[in-house]
Amino acid sequence: MKRTLTLASSVAGAAIVALDGTALTVAQPTLRHDLHASVAQVQWTGTGYLVAVAALLVFAGRLGDRYGHRRVFGIGMLGFGAASAGIVAAPDVRWVIGLRVVQGVFGALLQPATLGMLRTVYSPDRLRTPIAVRTAAIGVAAAAGPVVGGALATEFGWRSVFLLNLGPTLLFGTLALAWREERLPAAGVKQSRPSAAGPLDIPGALLLGTSLACLVHTLVTLPHLTWSAPAALLAGAAFVRHERRAPAPSLPVDVIGSPAVGAALLLLVTVSAALNGGLFACVYVLQDGLGLTPLHSALLALPLPVLLIGAAPVSAVLLRRAGARVTVTGATVLLAAGLLVLAAAPGPVLFCAGFALAGAGFGTVMVAATHVVVRQAPVASAGVAGGLQQTAMNVGPALGVAAATVLMGTGAGRSPLVLLAVAALAALPVCRALPGRSPHVGAAPQAAKSDTPHTGHGRETGPYARSLGNDGH
């Protein structure tokens, strides 16, 4: 696929997933009344999707490494659209829940591929910008989702929300499977599609998927503890034991063995937990504590998505000039400051300021940390790296909302916002493991021509070294 089509596909895939989730949240009350469903059944239309996605993201990334990210992306998009069409025709809520699980399976296929495709076709001096564009698109979709979903559900019913997916998934899914995959040219170097070495680790994938699915189920059902909590621990322990002996583990050492990748993933979990938990608590502060309407609350929170979108292009510049370590450290402090302002805000002006700070901080961390994960992982494991990034972005929000729910259940008032801000600041020491500013800023095109062996800073060996290069971030 050409670079422009790859970027368009990556943006479309990420935006569709973000828009689908946020739009459905607003349409759920209409769905419940139309299908005469219980609140618990409606909750499972979201929980079932999350569990399926969490269970399969890493394995789906491995499939992309093996069979090609373009192909896996195309299958994921077409399957996501087909499941959406099925939901439109669903006769009752049980069908909706089942098809949402199917939708989650195909969503897990396409999400890591949106990053894997970028990793394999963009040179290092151009990788920051497409990741920033992708992040901005997610912000736009997340901001537009509630408005679009509410308008469609009000005028045409909840089924119309899923019709939004049909056109883009059919278009980009078909294009992904029809276009012949192309590589960046490198003089004197034979180009061929990378593939993950060794057999697929099916037992490891099952154990990891079970552990992650049970973990997400545990988080979304807190404060109540169910069978899924011990199941997550047992499956996780069995997975670690299996991976130590597997000849071709599901999580390659060249990915999880990188301190920078581990630090970036931990920061993504932490900041997404802090932001989503803080937003969850703020809804109740604004509506129950201050007596604002849902519309007024949404308007006050509007600076958050606006600054998140605006932070994306700025993040690409900061990465190039300051490096990931400084960029992520400053942005994490900014996010924590936003939560602390929200915790103490007496009126609308400071609430808007708090949301703006939180949005700018989160948007910057998301771009910078994602860049580290994608850039530091070898190209042959780009799909696994993308799967881990998406897993972090799914586990983090569930963890944050669960923590806020438990704290609010104790009558803690605004204290969840303070504690979540402290949790974000507590992760700052992890930033030391992130790569700093490249000593060769401005010389990336020359560095990209080097055949330097792979190091902890993301350089590649083999036929893709020259096409992917290294930028030191």
Short mmCIF file of N, CA, C and O in Angstrom, two decimals, residues 267 315 317-334 361 364-365 368-369 372 428 430-438 472-473:
data_model
loop_
_atom_site.label_atom_id
_atom_site.label_comp_id
_atom_site.label_asym_id
_atom_site.label_seq_id
_atom_site.Cartn_x
_atom_site.Cartn_y
_atom_site.Cartn_z
N LEU A 267 3.22 3.83 31.26
CA LEU A 267 2.73 5.20 31.28
C LEU A 267 1.39 5.34 30.57
O LEU A 267 0.51 6.09 31.01
N SER A 315 2.97 17.51 19.74
CA SER A 315 3.74 16.40 20.27
C SER A 315 4.80 15.93 19.29
O SER A 315 5.93 15.58 19.69
N VAL A 317 6.39 17.71 17.15
CA VAL A 317 7.49 18.68 17.19
C VAL A 317 8.32 18.51 18.46
O VAL A 317 9.56 18.52 18.43
N LEU A 318 7.65 18.33 19.59
CA LEU A 318 8.36 18.14 20.86
C LEU A 318 9.21 16.88 20.85
O LEU A 318 10.32 16.87 21.38
N LEU A 319 8.70 15.83 20.26
CA LEU A 319 9.48 14.59 20.17
C LEU A 319 10.77 14.82 19.40
O LEU A 319 11.83 14.31 19.79
N ARG A 320 10.68 15.54 18.33
CA ARG A 320 11.86 15.78 17.52
C ARG A 320 12.87 16.69 18.22
O ARG A 320 14.08 16.46 18.15
N ARG A 321 12.37 17.68 18.94
CA ARG A 321 13.27 18.67 19.53
C ARG A 321 13.73 18.34 20.94
O ARG A 321 14.85 18.69 21.33
N ALA A 322 12.85 17.69 21.73
CA ALA A 322 13.19 17.45 23.14
C ALA A 322 13.37 15.98 23.47
O ALA A 322 13.98 15.65 24.48
N GLY A 323 12.84 15.08 22.64
CA GLY A 323 12.93 13.66 22.94
C GLY A 323 11.74 13.18 23.76
O GLY A 323 11.00 13.97 24.36
N ALA A 324 11.56 11.87 23.79
CA ALA A 324 10.40 11.29 24.46
C ALA A 324 10.43 11.48 25.97
O ALA A 324 9.40 11.70 26.60
N ARG A 325 11.62 11.41 26.57
CA ARG A 325 11.71 11.48 28.03
C ARG A 325 11.19 12.80 28.56
O ARG A 325 10.33 12.85 29.45
N VAL A 326 11.69 13.89 28.02
CA VAL A 326 11.26 15.21 28.47
C VAL A 326 9.81 15.47 28.10
O VAL A 326 9.03 16.01 28.90
N THR A 327 9.41 15.08 26.90
CA THR A 327 8.04 15.31 26.43
C THR A 327 7.02 14.61 27.32
O THR A 327 6.03 15.21 27.76
N VAL A 328 7.25 13.33 27.59
CA VAL A 328 6.29 12.57 28.40
C VAL A 328 6.29 13.04 29.84
O VAL A 328 5.23 13.12 30.48
N THR A 329 7.45 13.37 30.38
CA THR A 329 7.51 13.86 31.76
C THR A 329 6.69 15.13 31.92
O THR A 329 5.85 15.25 32.82
N GLY A 330 6.92 16.10 31.04
CA GLY A 330 6.17 17.35 31.11
C GLY A 330 4.69 17.16 30.91
O GLY A 330 3.86 17.77 31.60
N ALA A 331 4.32 16.29 29.97
CA ALA A 331 2.90 16.08 29.67
C ALA A 331 2.19 15.37 30.83
O ALA A 331 1.02 15.66 31.12
N THR A 332 2.87 14.44 31.49
CA THR A 332 2.27 13.75 32.64
C THR A 332 2.02 14.73 33.78
O THR A 332 0.97 14.68 34.45
N VAL A 333 2.97 15.62 34.01
CA VAL A 333 2.78 16.67 35.03
C VAL A 333 1.59 17.56 34.66
O VAL A 333 0.78 17.93 35.51
N LEU A 334 1.46 17.87 33.37
CA LEU A 334 0.35 18.69 32.90
C LEU A 334 -1.00 18.01 33.15
O LEU A 334 -1.96 18.64 33.60
N GLY A 361 -2.26 17.35 28.26
CA GLY A 361 -1.30 16.40 28.81
C GLY A 361 -1.51 15.00 28.30
O GLY A 361 -0.56 14.32 27.87
N THR A 364 -0.58 14.56 24.51
CA THR A 364 0.86 14.53 24.29
C THR A 364 1.47 13.21 24.71
O THR A 364 2.30 12.64 24.00
N VAL A 365 1.07 12.70 25.88
CA VAL A 365 1.59 11.41 26.34
C VAL A 365 1.19 10.30 25.37
O VAL A 365 2.00 9.42 25.04
N ALA A 368 3.44 10.56 22.22
CA ALA A 368 4.86 10.28 22.51
C ALA A 368 5.08 8.84 22.93
O ALA A 368 6.01 8.17 22.45
N ALA A 369 4.25 8.33 23.83
CA ALA A 369 4.43 6.96 24.30
C ALA A 369 4.14 5.95 23.20
O ALA A 369 4.83 4.93 23.07
N VAL A 372 7.10 5.73 20.97
CA VAL A 372 8.17 4.92 21.55
C VAL A 372 7.89 3.44 21.35
O VAL A 372 8.76 2.67 20.93
N LEU A 428 6.14 9.11 37.28
CA LEU A 428 7.18 9.92 36.65
C LEU A 428 8.57 9.27 36.63
O LEU A 428 9.30 9.42 35.64
N VAL A 430 9.34 6.40 35.99
CA VAL A 430 9.39 5.47 34.86
C VAL A 430 9.88 6.18 33.59
O VAL A 430 10.46 5.55 32.70
N CYS A 431 9.66 7.48 33.52
CA CYS A 431 10.06 8.24 32.32
C CYS A 431 11.56 8.18 32.07
O CYS A 431 12.01 8.42 30.95
N ARG A 432 12.34 7.87 33.09
CA ARG A 432 13.79 7.81 32.92
C ARG A 432 14.21 6.74 31.91
O ARG A 432 15.28 6.84 31.30
N ALA A 433 13.36 5.72 31.76
CA ALA A 433 13.70 4.63 30.83
C ALA A 433 13.40 4.99 29.39
O ALA A 433 13.78 4.26 28.47
N LEU A 434 12.71 6.11 29.16
CA LEU A 434 12.38 6.51 27.80
C LEU A 434 13.61 7.11 27.12
O LEU A 434 14.47 7.70 27.78
N PRO A 435 13.71 7.00 25.80
CA PRO A 435 14.85 7.59 25.09
C PRO A 435 14.82 9.10 25.15
O PRO A 435 13.75 9.72 25.15
N GLY A 436 16.00 9.70 25.22
CA GLY A 436 16.11 11.14 25.26
C GLY A 436 16.21 11.74 23.87
O GLY A 436 15.96 11.08 22.86
N ARG A 437 16.62 13.00 23.84
CA ARG A 437 16.76 13.70 22.57
C ARG A 437 17.89 13.10 21.75
O ARG A 437 18.97 12.83 22.26
N SER A 438 17.63 12.90 20.49
CA SER A 438 18.66 12.35 19.61
C SER A 438 19.79 13.35 19.43
O SER A 438 19.55 14.54 19.21
N GLY A 472 16.09 7.62 17.16
CA GLY A 472 16.57 7.81 18.51
C GLY A 472 15.53 8.16 19.53
O GLY A 472 15.83 8.38 20.68
N HIS A 473 14.25 8.21 19.16
CA HIS A 473 13.20 8.59 20.11
C HIS A 473 12.43 7.37 20.55
O HIS A 473 11.98 6.60 19.75
#
